[in-house]
Short mmCIF file of N, CA and C in Angstrom, two decimals:
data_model
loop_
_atom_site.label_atom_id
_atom_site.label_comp_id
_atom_site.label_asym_id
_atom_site.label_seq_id
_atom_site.Cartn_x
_atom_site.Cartn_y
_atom_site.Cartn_z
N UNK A 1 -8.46 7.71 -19.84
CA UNK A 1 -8.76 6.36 -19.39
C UNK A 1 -8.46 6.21 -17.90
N UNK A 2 -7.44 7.02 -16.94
CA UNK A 2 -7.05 6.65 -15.90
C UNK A 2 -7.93 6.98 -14.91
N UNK A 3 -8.88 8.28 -15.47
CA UNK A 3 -9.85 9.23 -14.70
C UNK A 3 -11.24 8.29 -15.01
N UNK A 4 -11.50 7.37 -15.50
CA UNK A 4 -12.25 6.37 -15.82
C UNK A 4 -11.77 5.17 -14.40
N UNK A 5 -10.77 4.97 -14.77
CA UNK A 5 -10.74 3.91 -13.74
C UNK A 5 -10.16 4.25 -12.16
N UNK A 6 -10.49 5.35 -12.32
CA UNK A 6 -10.30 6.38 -10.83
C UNK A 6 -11.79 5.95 -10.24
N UNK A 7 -12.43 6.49 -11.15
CA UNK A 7 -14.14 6.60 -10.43
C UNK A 7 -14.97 5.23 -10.90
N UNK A 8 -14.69 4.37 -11.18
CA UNK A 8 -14.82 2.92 -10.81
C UNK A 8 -14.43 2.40 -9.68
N UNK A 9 -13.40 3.30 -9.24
CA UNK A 9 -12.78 2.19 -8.05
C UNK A 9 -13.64 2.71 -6.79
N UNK A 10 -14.78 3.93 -6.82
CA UNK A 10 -15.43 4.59 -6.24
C UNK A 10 -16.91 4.44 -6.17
N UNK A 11 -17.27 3.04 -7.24
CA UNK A 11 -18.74 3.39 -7.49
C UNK A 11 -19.44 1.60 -7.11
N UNK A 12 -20.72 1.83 -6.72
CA UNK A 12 -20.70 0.75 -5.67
C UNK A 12 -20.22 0.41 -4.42
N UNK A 13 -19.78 -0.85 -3.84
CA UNK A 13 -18.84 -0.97 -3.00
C UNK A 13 -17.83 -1.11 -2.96
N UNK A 14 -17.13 -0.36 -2.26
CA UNK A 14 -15.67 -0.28 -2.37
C UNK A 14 -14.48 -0.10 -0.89
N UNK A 15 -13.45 -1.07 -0.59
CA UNK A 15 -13.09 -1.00 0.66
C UNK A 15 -11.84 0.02 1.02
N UNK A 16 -11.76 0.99 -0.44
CA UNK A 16 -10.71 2.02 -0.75
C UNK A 16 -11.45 3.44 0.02
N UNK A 17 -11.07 4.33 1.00
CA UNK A 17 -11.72 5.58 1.35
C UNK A 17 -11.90 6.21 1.00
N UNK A 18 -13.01 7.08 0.68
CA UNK A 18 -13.74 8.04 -0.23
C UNK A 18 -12.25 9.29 -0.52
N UNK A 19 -11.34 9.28 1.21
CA UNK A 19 -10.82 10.50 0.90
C UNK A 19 -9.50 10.54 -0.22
N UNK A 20 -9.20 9.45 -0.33
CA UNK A 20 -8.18 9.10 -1.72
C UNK A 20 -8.68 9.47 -2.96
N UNK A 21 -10.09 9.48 -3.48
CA UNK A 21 -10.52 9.71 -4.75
C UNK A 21 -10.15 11.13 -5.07
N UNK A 22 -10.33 12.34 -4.37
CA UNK A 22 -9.41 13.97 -5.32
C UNK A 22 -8.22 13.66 -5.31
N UNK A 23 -7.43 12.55 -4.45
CA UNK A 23 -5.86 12.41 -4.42
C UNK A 23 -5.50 12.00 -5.97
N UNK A 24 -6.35 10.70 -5.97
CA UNK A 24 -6.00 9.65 -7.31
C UNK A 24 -6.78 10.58 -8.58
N UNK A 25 -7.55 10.99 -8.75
CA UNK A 25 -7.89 11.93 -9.60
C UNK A 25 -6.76 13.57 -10.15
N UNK A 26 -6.45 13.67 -9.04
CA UNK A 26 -4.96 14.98 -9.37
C UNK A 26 -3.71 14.19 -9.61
N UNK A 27 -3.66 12.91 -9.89
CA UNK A 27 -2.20 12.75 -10.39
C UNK A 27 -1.92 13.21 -12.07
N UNK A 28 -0.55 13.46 -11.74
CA UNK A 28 0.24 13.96 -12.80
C UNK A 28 1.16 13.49 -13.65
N UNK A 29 2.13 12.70 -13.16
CA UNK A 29 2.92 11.76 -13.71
C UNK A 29 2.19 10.69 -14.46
N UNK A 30 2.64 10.32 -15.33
CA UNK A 30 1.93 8.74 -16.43
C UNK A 30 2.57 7.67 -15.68
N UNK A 31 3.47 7.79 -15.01
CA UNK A 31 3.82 6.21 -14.41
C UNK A 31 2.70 6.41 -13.15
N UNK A 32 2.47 7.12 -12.57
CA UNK A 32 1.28 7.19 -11.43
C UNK A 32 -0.10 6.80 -12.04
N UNK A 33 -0.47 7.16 -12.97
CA UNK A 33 -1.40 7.43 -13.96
C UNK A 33 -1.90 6.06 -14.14
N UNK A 34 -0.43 5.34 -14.89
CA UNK A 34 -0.39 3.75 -15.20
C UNK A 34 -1.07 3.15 -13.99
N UNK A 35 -0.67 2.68 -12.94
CA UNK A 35 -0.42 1.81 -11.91
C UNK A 35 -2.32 2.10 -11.25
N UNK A 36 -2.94 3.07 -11.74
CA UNK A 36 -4.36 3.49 -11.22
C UNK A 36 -5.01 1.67 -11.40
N UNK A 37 -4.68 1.71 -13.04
CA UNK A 37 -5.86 0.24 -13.29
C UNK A 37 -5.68 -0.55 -12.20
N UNK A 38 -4.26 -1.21 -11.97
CA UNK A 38 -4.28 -2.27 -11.13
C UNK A 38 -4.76 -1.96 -9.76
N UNK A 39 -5.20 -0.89 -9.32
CA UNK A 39 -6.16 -0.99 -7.82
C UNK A 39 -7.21 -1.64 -7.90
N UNK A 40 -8.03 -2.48 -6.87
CA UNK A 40 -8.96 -2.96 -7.04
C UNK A 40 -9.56 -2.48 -5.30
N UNK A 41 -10.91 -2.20 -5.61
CA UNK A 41 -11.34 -2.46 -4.57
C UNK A 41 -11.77 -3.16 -3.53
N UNK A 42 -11.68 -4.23 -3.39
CA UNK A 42 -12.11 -5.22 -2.90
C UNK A 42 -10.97 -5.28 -1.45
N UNK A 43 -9.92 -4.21 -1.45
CA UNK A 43 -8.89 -4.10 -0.41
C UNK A 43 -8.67 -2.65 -0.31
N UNK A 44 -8.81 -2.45 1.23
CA UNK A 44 -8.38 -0.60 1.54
C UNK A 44 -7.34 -0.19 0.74
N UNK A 45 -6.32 -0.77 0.74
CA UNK A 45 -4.85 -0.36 -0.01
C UNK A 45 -5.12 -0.41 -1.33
N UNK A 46 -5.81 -0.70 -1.84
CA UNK A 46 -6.35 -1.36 -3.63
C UNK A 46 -5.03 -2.15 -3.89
N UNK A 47 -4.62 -2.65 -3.10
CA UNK A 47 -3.59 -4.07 -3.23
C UNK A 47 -4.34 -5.60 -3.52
N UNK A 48 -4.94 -5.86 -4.49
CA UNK A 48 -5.90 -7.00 -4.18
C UNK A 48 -5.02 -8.47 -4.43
N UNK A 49 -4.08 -8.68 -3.44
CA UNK A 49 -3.16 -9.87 -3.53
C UNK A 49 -3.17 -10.68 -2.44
N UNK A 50 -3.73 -12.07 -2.36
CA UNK A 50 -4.17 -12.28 -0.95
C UNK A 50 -2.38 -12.68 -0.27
N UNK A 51 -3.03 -12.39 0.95
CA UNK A 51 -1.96 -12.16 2.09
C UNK A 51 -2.07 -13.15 3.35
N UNK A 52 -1.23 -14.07 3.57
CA UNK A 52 -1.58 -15.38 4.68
C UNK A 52 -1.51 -14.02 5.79
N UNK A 53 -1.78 -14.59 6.94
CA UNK A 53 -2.18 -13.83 8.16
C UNK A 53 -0.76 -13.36 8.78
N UNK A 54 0.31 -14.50 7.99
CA UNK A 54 1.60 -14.08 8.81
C UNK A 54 2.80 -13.54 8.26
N UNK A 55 2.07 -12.65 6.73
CA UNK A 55 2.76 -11.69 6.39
C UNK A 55 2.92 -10.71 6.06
N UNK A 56 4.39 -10.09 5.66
CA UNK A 56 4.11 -8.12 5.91
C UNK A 56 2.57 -7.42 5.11
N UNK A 57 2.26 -7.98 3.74
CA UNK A 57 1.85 -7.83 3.36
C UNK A 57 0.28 -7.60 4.31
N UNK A 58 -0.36 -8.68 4.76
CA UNK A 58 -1.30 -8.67 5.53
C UNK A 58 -1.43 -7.67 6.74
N UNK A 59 0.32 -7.70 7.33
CA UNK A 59 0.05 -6.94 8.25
C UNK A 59 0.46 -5.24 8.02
N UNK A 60 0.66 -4.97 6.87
CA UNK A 60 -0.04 -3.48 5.91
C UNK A 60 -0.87 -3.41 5.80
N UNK A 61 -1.98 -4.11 5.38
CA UNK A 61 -3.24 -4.41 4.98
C UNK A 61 -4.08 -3.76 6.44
N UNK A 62 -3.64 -4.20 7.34
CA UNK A 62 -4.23 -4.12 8.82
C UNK A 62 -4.04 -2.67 9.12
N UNK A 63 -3.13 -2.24 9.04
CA UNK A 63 -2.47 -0.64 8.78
C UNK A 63 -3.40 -0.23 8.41
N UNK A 64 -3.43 -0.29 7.15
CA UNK A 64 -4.52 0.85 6.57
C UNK A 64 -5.56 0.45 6.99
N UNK A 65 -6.19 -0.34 7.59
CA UNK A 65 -7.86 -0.87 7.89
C UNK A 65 -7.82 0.12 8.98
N UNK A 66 -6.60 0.06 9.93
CA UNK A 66 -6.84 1.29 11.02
C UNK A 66 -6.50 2.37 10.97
N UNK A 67 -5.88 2.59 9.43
CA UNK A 67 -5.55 4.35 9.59
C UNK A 67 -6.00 4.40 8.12
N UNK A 68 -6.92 4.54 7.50
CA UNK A 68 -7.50 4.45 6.43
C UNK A 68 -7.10 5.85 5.12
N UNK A 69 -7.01 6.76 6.29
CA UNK A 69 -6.45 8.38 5.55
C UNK A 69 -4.55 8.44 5.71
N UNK A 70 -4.14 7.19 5.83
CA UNK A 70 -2.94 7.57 5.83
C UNK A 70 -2.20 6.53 5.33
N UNK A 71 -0.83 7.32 4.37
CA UNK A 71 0.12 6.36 4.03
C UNK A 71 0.58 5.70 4.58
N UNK A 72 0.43 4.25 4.39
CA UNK A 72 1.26 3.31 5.12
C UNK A 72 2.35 3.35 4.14
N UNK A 73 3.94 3.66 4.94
CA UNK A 73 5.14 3.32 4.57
C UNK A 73 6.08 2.31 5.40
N UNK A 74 6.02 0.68 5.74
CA UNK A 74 6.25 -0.08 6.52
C UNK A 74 7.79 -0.19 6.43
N UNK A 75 8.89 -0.56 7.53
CA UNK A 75 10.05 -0.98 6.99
C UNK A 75 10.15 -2.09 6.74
N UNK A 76 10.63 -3.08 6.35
CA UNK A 76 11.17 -4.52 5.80
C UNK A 76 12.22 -4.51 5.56
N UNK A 77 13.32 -4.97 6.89
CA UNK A 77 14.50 -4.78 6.93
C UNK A 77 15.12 -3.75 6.82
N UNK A 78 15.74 -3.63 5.51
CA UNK A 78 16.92 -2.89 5.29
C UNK A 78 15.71 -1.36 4.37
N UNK A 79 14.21 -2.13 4.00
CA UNK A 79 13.77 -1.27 2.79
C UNK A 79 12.72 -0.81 3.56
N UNK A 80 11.66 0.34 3.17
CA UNK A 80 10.61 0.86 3.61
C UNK A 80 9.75 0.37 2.39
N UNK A 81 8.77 -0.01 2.44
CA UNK A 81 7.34 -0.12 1.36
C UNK A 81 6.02 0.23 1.55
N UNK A 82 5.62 0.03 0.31
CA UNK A 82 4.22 0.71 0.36
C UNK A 82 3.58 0.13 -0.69
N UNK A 83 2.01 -0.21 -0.61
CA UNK A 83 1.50 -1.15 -1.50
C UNK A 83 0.65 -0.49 -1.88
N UNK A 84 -0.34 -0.54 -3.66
CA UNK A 84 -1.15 -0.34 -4.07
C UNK A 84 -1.42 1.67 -3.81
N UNK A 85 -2.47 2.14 -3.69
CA UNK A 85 -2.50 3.60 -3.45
C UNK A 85 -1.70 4.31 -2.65
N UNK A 86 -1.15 3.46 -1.92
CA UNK A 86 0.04 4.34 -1.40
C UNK A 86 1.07 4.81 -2.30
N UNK A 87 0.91 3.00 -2.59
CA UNK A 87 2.52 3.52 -3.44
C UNK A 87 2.08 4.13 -4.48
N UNK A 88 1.02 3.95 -5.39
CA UNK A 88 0.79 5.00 -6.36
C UNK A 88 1.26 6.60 -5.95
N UNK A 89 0.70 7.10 -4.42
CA UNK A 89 1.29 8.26 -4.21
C UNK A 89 2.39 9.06 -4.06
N UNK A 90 3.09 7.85 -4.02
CA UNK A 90 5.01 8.16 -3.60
C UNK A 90 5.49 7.76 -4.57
N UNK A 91 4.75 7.46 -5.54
CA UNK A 91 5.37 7.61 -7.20
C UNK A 91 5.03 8.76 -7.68
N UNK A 92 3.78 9.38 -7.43
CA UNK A 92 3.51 10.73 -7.87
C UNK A 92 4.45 12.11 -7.19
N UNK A 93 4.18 11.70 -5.66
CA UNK A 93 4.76 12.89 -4.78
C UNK A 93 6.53 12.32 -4.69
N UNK A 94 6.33 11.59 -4.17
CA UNK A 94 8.16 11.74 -3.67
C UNK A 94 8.80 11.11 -4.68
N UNK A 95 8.62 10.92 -5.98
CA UNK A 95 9.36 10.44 -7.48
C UNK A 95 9.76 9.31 -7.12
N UNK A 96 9.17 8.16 -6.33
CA UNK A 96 9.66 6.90 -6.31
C UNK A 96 9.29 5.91 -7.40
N UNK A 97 10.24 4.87 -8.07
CA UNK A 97 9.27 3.90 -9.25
C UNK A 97 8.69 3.13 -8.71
N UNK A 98 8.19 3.04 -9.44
CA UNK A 98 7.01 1.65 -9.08
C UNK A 98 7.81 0.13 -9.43
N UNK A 99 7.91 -1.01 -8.58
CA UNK A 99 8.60 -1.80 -8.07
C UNK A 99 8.20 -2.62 -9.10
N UNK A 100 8.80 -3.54 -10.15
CA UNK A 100 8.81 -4.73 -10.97
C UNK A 100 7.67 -3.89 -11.82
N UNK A 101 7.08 -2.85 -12.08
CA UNK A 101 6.01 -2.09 -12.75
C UNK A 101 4.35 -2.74 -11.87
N UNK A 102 4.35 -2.82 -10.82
CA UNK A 102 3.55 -3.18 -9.77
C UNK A 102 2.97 -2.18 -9.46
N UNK A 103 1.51 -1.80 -8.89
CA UNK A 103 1.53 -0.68 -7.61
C UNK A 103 1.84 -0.82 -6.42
N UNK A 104 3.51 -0.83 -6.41
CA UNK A 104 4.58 -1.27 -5.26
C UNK A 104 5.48 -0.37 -4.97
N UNK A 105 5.80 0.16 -4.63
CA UNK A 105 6.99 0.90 -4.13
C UNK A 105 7.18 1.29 -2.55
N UNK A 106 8.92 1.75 -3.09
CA UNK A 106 9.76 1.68 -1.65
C UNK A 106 11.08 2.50 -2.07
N UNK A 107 11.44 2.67 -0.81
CA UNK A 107 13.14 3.05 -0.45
C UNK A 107 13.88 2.63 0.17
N UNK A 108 15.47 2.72 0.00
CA UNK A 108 16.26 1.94 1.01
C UNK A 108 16.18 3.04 2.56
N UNK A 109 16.17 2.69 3.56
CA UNK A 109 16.05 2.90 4.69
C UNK A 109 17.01 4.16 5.57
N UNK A 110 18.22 4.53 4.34
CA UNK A 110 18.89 5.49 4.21
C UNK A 110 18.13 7.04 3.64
N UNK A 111 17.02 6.45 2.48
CA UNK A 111 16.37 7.40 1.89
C UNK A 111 15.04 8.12 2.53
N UNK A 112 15.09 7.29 3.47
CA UNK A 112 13.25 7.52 4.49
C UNK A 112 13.24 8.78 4.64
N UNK A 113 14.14 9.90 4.91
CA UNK A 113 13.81 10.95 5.22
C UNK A 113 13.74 12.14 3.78
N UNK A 114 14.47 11.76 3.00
CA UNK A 114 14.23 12.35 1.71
C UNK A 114 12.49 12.03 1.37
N UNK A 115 12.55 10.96 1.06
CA UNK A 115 11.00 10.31 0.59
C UNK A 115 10.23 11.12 1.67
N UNK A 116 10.37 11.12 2.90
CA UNK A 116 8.81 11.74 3.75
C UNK A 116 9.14 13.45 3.83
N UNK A 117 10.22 13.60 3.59
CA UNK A 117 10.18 15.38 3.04
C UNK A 117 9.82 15.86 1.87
N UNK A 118 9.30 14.86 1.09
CA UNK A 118 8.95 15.16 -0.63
C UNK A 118 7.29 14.85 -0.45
N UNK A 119 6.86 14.25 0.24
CA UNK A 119 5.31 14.10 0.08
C UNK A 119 4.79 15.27 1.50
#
């Protein structure tokens, strides 16, 4: 079912980059696996949660619009995050959970270098 809603999020129009689809297709973990449905395309990040203009959220969103092949991992304070396909990936690669069972995740700001030596 997850390899189903991998290549949905690919068919038509879609504001997710072609080069994520062998990424999201080779996951391994079932909590990575899980968190696939809730991408939507209708947002680069497949975060489809609207975002006022004057927050982090939005201004991730902007991130990936300009770096489209790359993880955005933002800090917020004390924490680093990552929304939607990102964070799906740093649940797969660097064993992070997924935040309230969201496609959300993060680390405390102590852990940043563990987390970007594991992906």
């Amino acid at each position: 079912a997850y390899r189903k809603n991998v290549e949905h999020l690919f068919v038509g129009e879609t504001k997710i980059h072609e080069y994520w689809k062998k990424h999201l297709l080779n996951l391994s973990r079932p909590s990575a696996q899980d968190l696939v449905k809730q991408l939507a395309k209708t947002c680069p990040m497949g975060f489809d949660k609207e975002a006022s203009p004057t927050t982090f959220l939005h201004w991730c969103r902007k991130q990936k619009q300009k770096n489209p092949r790359c993880i955005v991992l933002a800090r917020c304070g004390d924490f680093y995050e990552s929304f939607g396909l990102d964070a799906i990936l740093l649940v797969e690669h660097a064993g992070l959970n997924p935040m309230g069972g969201k496609a959300r995740a993060g680390c405390p700001k102590y852990n940043i270098q563990s987390t970007l030596d594991r992906l």
